[in-house]
Amino acid sequence: LTDQSTYLVNGELKPWNGKVTEVYSSIHSVNAKGEYAPTLLGSIPYMTEETALEALDAASNAYSKGQGVWPTMKVSDRVACMEKFVSQMKLKRGEVVKLLMWEVGKNLTDSEKEFDRTVDYIYDTIEDYKQLDRDSAKFEKNDGVYAHIRRGPLGVVLCLGPYNYPLNETFALLIPALIMGNTAVFKPAKYGVLLISPLLEAFRNSFPSGVVNIIYGRGREVATPIMQTGKVDVLALIGNSKSAIALQDQHPHKNRLRLVLGLEAKNPAIVLPDADLDLTIDECIAGALSFNGQRCTALKVLYVHEDIIEEFNERFARRVDQLKFGNPWDEGVKLTPLPEPGKPAYIKELIDDATANGASIINEKGGETTENYIFPAVLYPVNKQMRVYHEEQFGPVVPILSFKEIDEPLDDMAESNYGQQVSLFGKDIQTIAPLIDTLVNLVCRVNLNSSCQRGPDVYPFTGRKDSAVSTLSVYDALRSFSIRTFVASKDN
Ligand code: G3H
């Protein structure tokens, strides 16, 4: 059991003697009565407004309106703190990976990848930050005015990460925010909360007091009062727009609030008649169903040209049925228990709605349900009246539409509330080239003959419309969490 009996505020690991929330895994084990039931993993503090505001005060004091030790610290010293943190973090790989599997059901390979990718992300951020500093040492001269341009921090960041990448995406917000000189109050994701526990000492040992403060509890009880103080300068959140808007609305001076948000997406795949079907099916399987489809970058709707729809559906459905379900540490497992207890029922609702409105489940195992899982259902033909067409399913169900003219998927994308990425499958460059020019105006990343994804992390990760505000990537996040400032002079 991992009982988080301390909390990190103002550089201290304080004992928590209050109420706790038990944390369960959707991976079942045998309970005392001999029945299969969710596994108890440990507990976390049940915090309320008082402790949340204690954490906020610590972050505010450490920032001290830009005059604190951290925002005024020399670049090389801030780099040293971050290097110390990452070297201590690396020692916790085994514990964090194990918790990733138990808490969110991510398979072993992907859990290890998430940890290693995060470590790489931190090292790359450090290097980019040093480069930013070298660049800012140069003078510019325009119209007789010399300028020394640099980037400065923004203030106090409230950082809220998602359960599907509770380490990697949370740190993709927190690490660049910190290295730029901001201070933070950080609330780990609801699922994937315990895996931060092994890292608390590394945070405490590496950063000055109050720079990183970690809170637990329900958003409404801890994040809302923090926002209401008006002392948050940046809301950094990866999750859903409903929470982002609700929090933003609590801030008394909204125009002072910077937003760094990674939100929903409904990334389509467009499969042209000349697509290489072996490759397309491999990519669509991975794109739609890696980590059970619980990725903002997942392919959430497939548009397949009518000339090849029959063959595509038959082969795709067969391949989906071959995917292996099991516990995250089992060999070859691709589908794993879903961390959100209500998710199988929600996916079932989407399937029922689609089948009631004319779609069929075209794979044999589609929709088979256990308490903690629902087998991916491949639905065809899907239409715009169905919920699965509009809602971001974030789980194991794959809607397929066929199209005759390319304008059909393009018009749907233009009407969509989302605009993160698209995958385009086809061979003929004369067809593809003009399409790319249109697609890049609808989304932010066009993947040619490959599924949608965020990485490599040096490339911009963002979206249009309701999919994102600001850009995250090693390079862009440093800019999203800072502001350009400069010293101007008539002499150099
Ligand atoms: O949930 C959205 C993630 O950013 C997806 O990242 O494409 O690396 O799986 P990924």
Coordinates of C-alpha atoms and ligand atoms in Angstrom, one line a residue:
L1 CA 0.0 0.0 0.0
T2 CA 1.1 3.5 -0.8
D3 CA -0.3 5.8 1.9
Q4 CA 0.5 9.4 1.2
S5 CA 0.7 10.5 4.8
T6 CA 2.6 13.7 4.2
Y7 CA 2.1 16.6 1.8
L8 CA 4.7 19.0 0.3
V9 CA 4.1 22.7 1.1
N10 CA 6.7 25.4 1.5
G11 CA 9.6 23.0 1.2
E12 CA 8.4 20.8 4.0
L13 CA 6.9 17.3 4.0
K14 CA 4.2 17.9 6.6
P15 CA 2.4 15.1 8.3
W16 CA -1.2 14.7 7.3
N17 CA -3.5 13.7 10.2
G18 CA -6.8 14.6 8.6
K19 CA -9.4 12.6 6.6
V20 CA -8.0 10.5 3.7
T21 CA -9.4 9.2 0.4
E22 CA -8.7 5.6 -0.4
V23 CA -7.2 5.0 -3.9
Y24 CA -8.4 1.8 -5.7
S25 CA -7.2 0.2 -8.9
S26 CA -9.6 -1.1 -11.5
I27 CA -7.4 -4.2 -11.7
H28 CA -9.3 -6.7 -9.6
S29 CA -7.9 -8.9 -6.9
V30 CA -9.5 -11.4 -4.5
N31 CA -10.9 -9.5 -1.4
A32 CA -11.4 -10.8 2.1
K33 CA -14.7 -12.4 1.2
G34 CA -13.1 -14.3 -1.6
E35 CA -14.6 -12.2 -4.4
Y36 CA -12.9 -10.3 -7.2
A37 CA -13.0 -6.6 -6.5
P38 CA -11.0 -3.4 -7.2
T39 CA -7.7 -3.5 -5.4
L40 CA -7.0 -1.0 -2.6
L41 CA -3.7 0.7 -3.5
G42 CA -3.4 3.2 -0.7
S43 CA -4.7 6.6 0.4
I44 CA -4.2 10.3 -0.2
P45 CA -5.0 13.4 2.0
Y46 CA -8.6 14.6 1.6
M47 CA -7.7 18.3 1.5
T48 CA -10.0 21.2 1.6
E49 CA -9.7 25.0 1.1
E50 CA -7.5 25.7 4.1
T51 CA -4.6 23.5 3.0
A52 CA -5.1 24.4 -0.7
L53 CA -4.7 28.1 0.3
E54 CA -1.7 27.3 2.4
A55 CA 0.0 25.8 -0.7
L56 CA -1.0 28.8 -2.7
D57 CA 0.5 31.2 -0.2
A58 CA 3.7 29.2 -0.2
A59 CA 3.9 29.5 -4.0
S60 CA 3.0 33.2 -3.9
N61 CA 5.6 34.0 -1.3
A62 CA 8.2 32.0 -3.1
Y63 CA 7.5 34.1 -6.2
S64 CA 7.1 37.3 -4.3
K65 CA 5.9 39.3 -7.2
G66 CA 8.9 38.4 -9.2
Q67 CA 11.4 39.3 -6.5
G68 CA 11.7 35.9 -4.8
V69 CA 14.8 33.7 -4.8
W70 CA 13.5 31.4 -7.6
P71 CA 12.4 34.0 -10.2
T72 CA 15.6 36.0 -9.7
M73 CA 17.9 33.0 -9.6
K74 CA 20.8 32.7 -12.1
V75 CA 20.1 30.4 -15.0
S76 CA 22.9 28.1 -14.1
D77 CA 21.6 27.7 -10.6
R78 CA 18.0 26.9 -11.8
V79 CA 19.5 24.4 -14.2
A80 CA 21.4 22.8 -11.3
C81 CA 18.1 22.4 -9.3
M82 CA 16.4 20.8 -12.3
E83 CA 19.4 18.4 -12.9
K84 CA 19.3 17.4 -9.2
F85 CA 15.6 16.7 -9.5
V86 CA 15.9 14.5 -12.6
S87 CA 18.8 12.5 -11.2
Q88 CA 16.8 11.8 -8.0
M89 CA 13.7 11.0 -10.0
K90 CA 15.5 8.4 -12.1
L91 CA 16.1 6.4 -9.0
K92 CA 12.4 6.0 -8.6
R93 CA 11.7 4.4 -12.0
G94 CA 10.7 1.0 -10.7
E95 CA 8.2 2.3 -8.2
V96 CA 6.6 4.8 -10.5
V97 CA 6.3 2.3 -13.4
K98 CA 4.6 -0.2 -11.1
L99 CA 2.1 2.5 -9.9
L100 CA 1.4 3.5 -13.5
M101 CA 0.4 0.0 -14.2
W102 CA -1.8 -0.4 -11.1
E103 CA -3.3 3.1 -11.0
V104 CA -4.2 3.7 -14.7
G105 CA -3.8 0.2 -16.2
K106 CA -1.1 1.2 -18.7
N107 CA 0.8 -1.8 -20.0
L108 CA 4.4 -2.4 -18.9
T109 CA 6.0 -1.3 -22.2
D110 CA 4.0 1.9 -22.3
S111 CA 4.5 2.6 -18.6
E112 CA 8.3 2.3 -19.0
K113 CA 8.1 4.5 -22.1
E114 CA 6.2 7.1 -20.2
F115 CA 8.8 7.3 -17.5
D116 CA 11.7 7.4 -19.9
R117 CA 10.1 9.9 -22.1
T118 CA 9.5 12.2 -19.1
V119 CA 13.2 11.9 -18.1
D120 CA 14.2 12.8 -21.7
Y121 CA 11.7 15.6 -21.8
I122 CA 13.3 17.1 -18.7
Y123 CA 16.8 16.8 -20.1
D124 CA 15.7 18.3 -23.4
T125 CA 14.0 21.2 -21.6
I126 CA 17.2 21.9 -19.7
E127 CA 19.2 22.1 -22.9
D128 CA 16.6 24.3 -24.6
Y129 CA 16.5 26.6 -21.6
K130 CA 20.2 27.0 -21.7
Q131 CA 20.0 27.8 -25.4
L132 CA 17.3 30.3 -24.8
D133 CA 19.6 32.0 -22.3
R134 CA 22.5 32.0 -24.8
D135 CA 20.2 33.6 -27.4
S136 CA 19.1 36.2 -24.9
A137 CA 22.7 37.3 -24.3
K138 CA 22.8 38.7 -27.9
F139 CA 22.0 42.4 -28.6
E140 CA 19.8 43.5 -31.4
K141 CA 19.8 46.9 -33.0
N142 CA 16.8 48.4 -34.8
D143 CA 16.4 52.0 -35.8
G144 CA 19.3 53.1 -33.5
V145 CA 17.9 51.3 -30.4
Y146 CA 19.9 48.4 -29.0
A147 CA 17.9 45.8 -27.2
H148 CA 18.8 42.9 -24.9
I149 CA 15.7 40.6 -25.2
R150 CA 15.1 37.8 -22.7
R151 CA 12.3 35.8 -21.3
G152 CA 10.9 36.2 -17.8
P153 CA 8.5 34.2 -15.7
L154 CA 4.8 34.9 -15.4
G155 CA 4.1 34.1 -11.7
V156 CA 2.2 31.4 -9.9
V157 CA 1.0 28.4 -11.9
L158 CA -1.8 26.1 -11.0
C159 CA -0.9 22.9 -12.6
L160 CA -3.5 20.1 -13.2
G161 CA -2.5 17.0 -15.2
P162 CA -4.6 14.2 -16.8
Y163 CA -4.9 10.6 -15.8
N164 CA -3.9 9.1 -19.1
Y165 CA -0.4 10.5 -18.8
P166 CA -0.3 11.3 -15.1
L167 CA 3.5 11.6 -15.1
N168 CA 4.5 12.7 -18.6
E169 CA 1.8 15.2 -19.4
T170 CA 1.7 16.7 -15.9
F171 CA 5.5 17.1 -16.1
A172 CA 5.2 18.6 -19.6
L173 CA 3.4 21.4 -17.9
L174 CA 5.2 21.6 -14.6
I175 CA 8.8 21.3 -15.7
P176 CA 8.9 24.1 -18.2
A177 CA 6.8 26.3 -15.9
L178 CA 9.4 25.8 -13.1
I179 CA 12.5 26.2 -15.1
M180 CA 11.3 29.5 -16.5
G181 CA 11.2 30.8 -12.9
N182 CA 7.5 30.4 -12.1
T183 CA 6.4 28.8 -8.9
A184 CA 3.6 26.2 -8.7
V185 CA 0.7 24.5 -6.9
F186 CA 0.4 21.1 -8.5
K187 CA -2.6 18.7 -8.1
P188 CA -1.9 15.3 -9.4
A189 CA -4.5 13.6 -11.6
K190 CA -7.4 11.7 -9.9
Y191 CA -6.1 8.4 -11.3
G192 CA -2.3 8.3 -11.2
V193 CA -2.1 10.3 -8.0
L194 CA 0.0 7.9 -5.9
L195 CA 2.8 7.6 -8.5
I196 CA 3.8 11.2 -7.6
S197 CA 4.4 10.0 -4.0
P198 CA 7.9 8.5 -4.7
L199 CA 8.9 11.8 -6.1
L200 CA 8.0 14.1 -3.3
E201 CA 11.4 13.9 -1.6
A202 CA 13.1 14.7 -4.9
F203 CA 11.0 17.8 -5.3
R204 CA 11.7 18.9 -1.7
N205 CA 15.5 18.2 -2.0
S206 CA 15.9 20.0 -5.3
F207 CA 13.9 23.2 -5.2
P208 CA 13.9 26.2 -2.8
S209 CA 11.0 26.3 -0.3
G210 CA 7.6 27.1 -1.8
V211 CA 8.6 26.6 -5.5
V212 CA 6.7 23.4 -5.8
N213 CA 3.7 22.7 -3.6
I214 CA 1.5 19.6 -4.0
I215 CA -2.1 19.3 -3.1
Y216 CA -4.7 16.6 -3.2
G217 CA -8.5 16.6 -3.2
R218 CA -11.5 17.4 -5.4
G219 CA -11.2 20.2 -7.9
R220 CA -14.2 22.0 -6.5
E221 CA -12.8 21.9 -3.0
V222 CA -9.2 22.8 -3.7
A223 CA -8.7 24.2 -7.1
T224 CA -11.8 26.5 -7.1
P225 CA -10.8 28.4 -3.9
I226 CA -7.3 28.8 -5.3
M227 CA -8.6 30.4 -8.5
Q228 CA -11.0 32.6 -6.5
T229 CA -8.1 34.4 -4.8
G230 CA -7.0 35.9 -8.1
K231 CA -3.4 35.0 -7.2
V232 CA -3.0 32.5 -10.0
D233 CA -1.2 33.9 -13.0
V234 CA -1.2 30.8 -15.2
L235 CA -3.8 28.0 -15.4
A236 CA -2.0 25.0 -16.8
L237 CA -4.3 22.1 -17.4
I238 CA -4.5 19.1 -19.6
G239 CA -7.9 17.6 -19.5
N240 CA -11.4 18.6 -20.4
S241 CA -12.6 22.1 -21.4
K242 CA -15.5 22.0 -19.0
S243 CA -13.1 22.0 -16.0
A244 CA -10.8 24.5 -17.7
I245 CA -13.7 26.9 -18.3
A246 CA -15.2 26.4 -14.8
L247 CA -11.8 27.2 -13.2
Q248 CA -11.1 30.2 -15.5
D249 CA -14.5 31.6 -14.6
Q250 CA -13.6 31.6 -10.9
H251 CA -10.7 34.0 -11.4
P252 CA -11.7 37.6 -10.5
H253 CA -9.3 39.1 -13.1
K254 CA -9.7 36.8 -16.1
N255 CA -7.7 39.1 -18.4
R256 CA -4.6 38.7 -16.2
L257 CA -4.8 34.9 -16.4
R258 CA -2.6 33.1 -18.9
L259 CA -4.0 29.8 -20.1
V260 CA -1.9 26.8 -21.1
L261 CA -4.5 24.1 -22.0
G262 CA -4.4 20.8 -23.7
L263 CA -8.1 19.8 -24.2
E264 CA -10.3 17.4 -26.2
A265 CA -9.9 16.3 -29.8
K266 CA -11.8 14.1 -32.3
N267 CA -8.9 13.3 -34.6
P268 CA -10.1 11.7 -37.9
A269 CA -8.3 9.3 -40.2
I270 CA -9.0 9.8 -43.9
V271 CA -8.3 6.7 -45.9
L272 CA -8.1 7.4 -49.7
P273 CA -8.9 4.6 -52.3
D274 CA -5.2 4.0 -53.1
A275 CA -4.0 3.7 -49.5
D276 CA -1.7 0.8 -48.6
L277 CA -4.2 -1.2 -46.5
D278 CA -1.6 -3.2 -44.5
L279 CA 0.1 -0.1 -43.3
T280 CA -3.2 1.8 -42.9
I281 CA -4.8 -0.9 -40.8
D282 CA -1.7 -1.2 -38.5
E283 CA -1.7 2.6 -38.0
C284 CA -5.4 2.8 -37.4
I285 CA -5.4 0.0 -34.8
A286 CA -2.6 1.7 -32.9
G287 CA -4.0 5.1 -33.4
A288 CA -7.5 4.3 -32.3
L289 CA -6.8 1.7 -29.6
S290 CA -3.4 2.2 -28.0
F291 CA -4.0 2.5 -24.2
N292 CA -7.7 1.6 -25.0
G293 CA -8.2 4.8 -26.9
Q294 CA -7.6 7.0 -23.8
R295 CA -5.4 9.5 -25.6
C296 CA -6.3 13.0 -26.7
T297 CA -4.4 12.2 -29.9
A298 CA -6.2 8.9 -30.5
L299 CA -8.0 8.4 -33.9
K300 CA -11.6 8.9 -32.8
V301 CA -13.4 8.6 -36.2
L302 CA -12.3 6.8 -39.4
Y303 CA -13.4 8.1 -42.8
V304 CA -12.8 5.4 -45.4
H305 CA -13.4 5.8 -49.2
E306 CA -16.4 3.8 -50.4
D307 CA -14.3 1.9 -53.0
I308 CA -12.4 0.2 -50.3
I309 CA -14.8 0.2 -47.3
E310 CA -15.8 -3.4 -47.5
E311 CA -12.2 -4.7 -47.5
F312 CA -11.1 -2.2 -44.9
N313 CA -13.9 -3.0 -42.5
E314 CA -13.5 -6.8 -42.8
R315 CA -9.7 -6.6 -42.2
F316 CA -9.9 -3.9 -39.5
A317 CA -12.6 -5.7 -37.5
R318 CA -10.7 -9.0 -37.6
R319 CA -7.5 -7.3 -36.4
V320 CA -9.4 -5.6 -33.5
D321 CA -10.7 -9.0 -32.3
Q322 CA -7.1 -10.3 -32.2
L323 CA -6.1 -7.7 -29.6
K324 CA -5.3 -9.3 -26.3
F325 CA -7.0 -8.1 -23.1
G326 CA -5.3 -8.6 -19.7
N327 CA -3.4 -7.1 -16.8
P328 CA -0.8 -4.5 -17.7
W329 CA 2.2 -6.7 -16.9
D330 CA 1.0 -9.7 -19.0
E331 CA 3.0 -10.5 -22.1
G332 CA 1.6 -9.0 -25.4
V333 CA -1.3 -7.3 -23.7
K334 CA -2.7 -4.3 -25.6
L335 CA -6.1 -3.8 -23.9
T336 CA -6.2 -3.3 -20.2
P337 CA -8.7 -2.5 -17.4
L338 CA -10.1 1.1 -17.6
P339 CA -9.3 3.3 -14.6
E340 CA -12.5 5.2 -14.7
P341 CA -15.2 3.0 -13.1
G342 CA -18.0 4.5 -15.2
K343 CA -16.2 4.2 -18.5
P344 CA -17.5 0.8 -19.7
A345 CA -21.1 1.9 -19.1
Y346 CA -20.5 5.2 -21.0
I347 CA -19.0 3.3 -23.9
K348 CA -21.9 0.9 -23.9
E349 CA -24.3 3.9 -24.1
L350 CA -22.5 5.2 -27.2
I351 CA -22.7 1.8 -28.8
D352 CA -26.4 1.4 -27.9
D353 CA -27.2 4.8 -29.3
A354 CA -25.3 4.1 -32.5
T355 CA -26.9 0.7 -33.0
A356 CA -30.4 2.1 -32.3
N357 CA -29.7 4.7 -35.1
G358 CA -28.6 2.3 -37.8
A359 CA -25.0 1.3 -37.1
S360 CA -23.8 -2.3 -36.6
I361 CA -21.1 -3.7 -34.4
I362 CA -18.9 -5.2 -37.2
N363 CA -16.5 -7.2 -35.0
E364 CA -17.4 -10.4 -33.2
K365 CA -16.2 -9.4 -29.7
G366 CA -17.2 -5.8 -29.9
G367 CA -19.0 -4.6 -26.7
E368 CA -18.3 -7.7 -24.6
T369 CA -18.3 -6.3 -21.1
T370 CA -16.8 -7.2 -17.8
E371 CA -16.9 -5.0 -14.7
N372 CA -13.7 -3.2 -15.5
Y373 CA -13.6 -3.4 -19.3
I374 CA -15.5 -3.3 -22.5
F375 CA -14.0 -4.9 -25.6
P376 CA -13.6 -2.4 -28.5
A377 CA -16.6 -2.1 -30.7
V378 CA -16.1 -1.2 -34.3
L379 CA -19.2 0.6 -35.5
Y380 CA -20.4 1.0 -39.1
P381 CA -22.0 3.0 -40.8
V382 CA -21.9 5.9 -38.4
N383 CA -23.7 9.1 -39.1
K384 CA -24.0 12.6 -37.6
Q385 CA -27.1 11.8 -35.6
M386 CA -25.1 9.5 -33.4
R387 CA -23.5 10.5 -30.1
V388 CA -20.3 8.6 -31.0
Y389 CA -19.9 10.9 -34.0
H390 CA -19.9 14.0 -31.8
E391 CA -18.6 13.0 -28.4
E392 CA -14.9 12.4 -27.6
Q393 CA -15.2 8.8 -26.6
F394 CA -11.8 8.6 -25.0
G395 CA -12.2 4.8 -24.8
P396 CA -12.5 1.6 -26.8
V397 CA -15.0 2.2 -29.5
V398 CA -14.2 3.0 -33.2
P399 CA -16.8 4.8 -35.4
I400 CA -16.4 4.3 -39.2
L401 CA -18.0 6.4 -41.9
S402 CA -17.6 5.9 -45.7
F403 CA -17.2 8.8 -48.1
K404 CA -17.4 9.3 -51.8
E405 CA -16.0 12.8 -52.2
I406 CA -13.1 14.2 -50.2
D407 CA -15.2 17.3 -49.4
E408 CA -17.3 15.2 -47.0
P409 CA -14.6 14.6 -44.4
L410 CA -13.2 18.0 -45.0
D411 CA -16.5 19.7 -44.4
D412 CA -17.0 17.7 -41.2
M413 CA -13.6 18.7 -40.0
A414 CA -14.4 22.4 -40.7
E415 CA -17.7 22.1 -38.7
S416 CA -16.1 20.2 -35.8
N417 CA -15.5 22.0 -32.5
Y418 CA -12.0 20.4 -32.4
G419 CA -8.9 20.9 -34.5
Q420 CA -5.9 19.0 -33.2
Q421 CA -4.6 16.5 -35.8
V422 CA -5.6 14.3 -38.8
S423 CA -4.1 11.2 -40.4
L424 CA -4.2 11.0 -44.1
F425 CA -3.6 7.6 -45.8
G426 CA -3.0 7.4 -49.6
K427 CA -0.2 7.2 -52.2
D428 CA -0.9 9.6 -55.0
I429 CA 1.1 12.7 -54.4
Q430 CA -1.0 14.7 -56.9
T431 CA -4.0 14.1 -54.7
I432 CA -2.3 14.4 -51.4
A433 CA -0.4 17.7 -51.9
P434 CA -3.3 20.0 -52.4
L435 CA -5.2 18.3 -49.6
I436 CA -2.4 19.0 -47.1
D437 CA -2.8 22.7 -47.8
T438 CA -6.4 22.6 -46.7
L439 CA -5.9 20.2 -43.8
V440 CA -3.2 22.3 -42.1
N441 CA -5.8 25.1 -41.9
L442 CA -8.2 22.8 -40.1
V443 CA -5.9 21.2 -37.6
C444 CA -2.3 21.7 -36.3
R445 CA -0.7 18.5 -37.4
V446 CA -1.2 16.4 -40.5
N447 CA 0.1 12.9 -40.3
L448 CA 0.9 11.3 -43.6
N449 CA 0.4 7.5 -43.7
S450 CA 0.7 7.4 -39.9
S451 CA -1.5 7.6 -36.9
C452 CA -1.9 10.8 -34.8
Q453 CA 0.5 11.3 -31.9
R454 CA 2.1 14.0 -29.8
G455 CA 5.7 13.0 -30.1
P456 CA 8.6 13.4 -30.8
D457 CA 8.2 16.0 -28.0
V458 CA 10.3 18.6 -29.8
Y459 CA 7.4 19.2 -32.3
P460 CA 4.6 21.6 -31.5
F461 CA 1.7 20.0 -29.6
T462 CA -1.4 22.1 -29.8
G463 CA -4.7 22.4 -31.5
R464 CA -7.3 24.8 -33.0
K465 CA -10.8 25.7 -31.7
D466 CA -11.7 23.8 -28.4
S467 CA -8.6 21.5 -28.6
A468 CA -5.9 23.7 -27.0
V469 CA -4.8 27.1 -25.9
S470 CA -1.0 27.7 -26.2
T471 CA 1.5 25.2 -27.4
L472 CA 3.4 22.4 -25.5
S473 CA 6.6 20.9 -26.7
V474 CA 10.1 21.1 -25.4
Y475 CA 10.7 24.3 -27.3
D476 CA 7.2 25.9 -27.2
A477 CA 6.4 25.2 -23.5
L478 CA 9.3 27.4 -22.4
R479 CA 7.7 30.2 -24.4
S480 CA 4.1 29.4 -23.2
F481 CA 5.2 29.8 -19.6
S482 CA 7.2 33.0 -20.0
I483 CA 7.0 36.5 -21.4
R484 CA 9.5 38.4 -23.6
T485 CA 11.0 41.3 -21.8
F486 CA 13.8 43.5 -22.8
V487 CA 16.3 46.2 -21.9
A488 CA 16.5 49.0 -24.5
S489 CA 19.3 51.5 -24.8
K490 CA 20.7 53.9 -27.4
D491 CA 24.3 52.7 -26.6
N492 CA 25.3 49.1 -26.8
Ligands
G3H1 O1 -3.8 12.5 -24.3 C1 -3.1 13.1 -25.1 C2 -1.7 12.8 -25.2 O2 -1.0 13.9 -25.3 C3 -1.3 11.8 -26.2 O3 0.0 11.7 -26.3 O4 0.2 10.9 -28.6 O5 2.1 10.6 -27.1 O6 0.0 9.2 -26.8 P1 0.6 10.5 -27.3

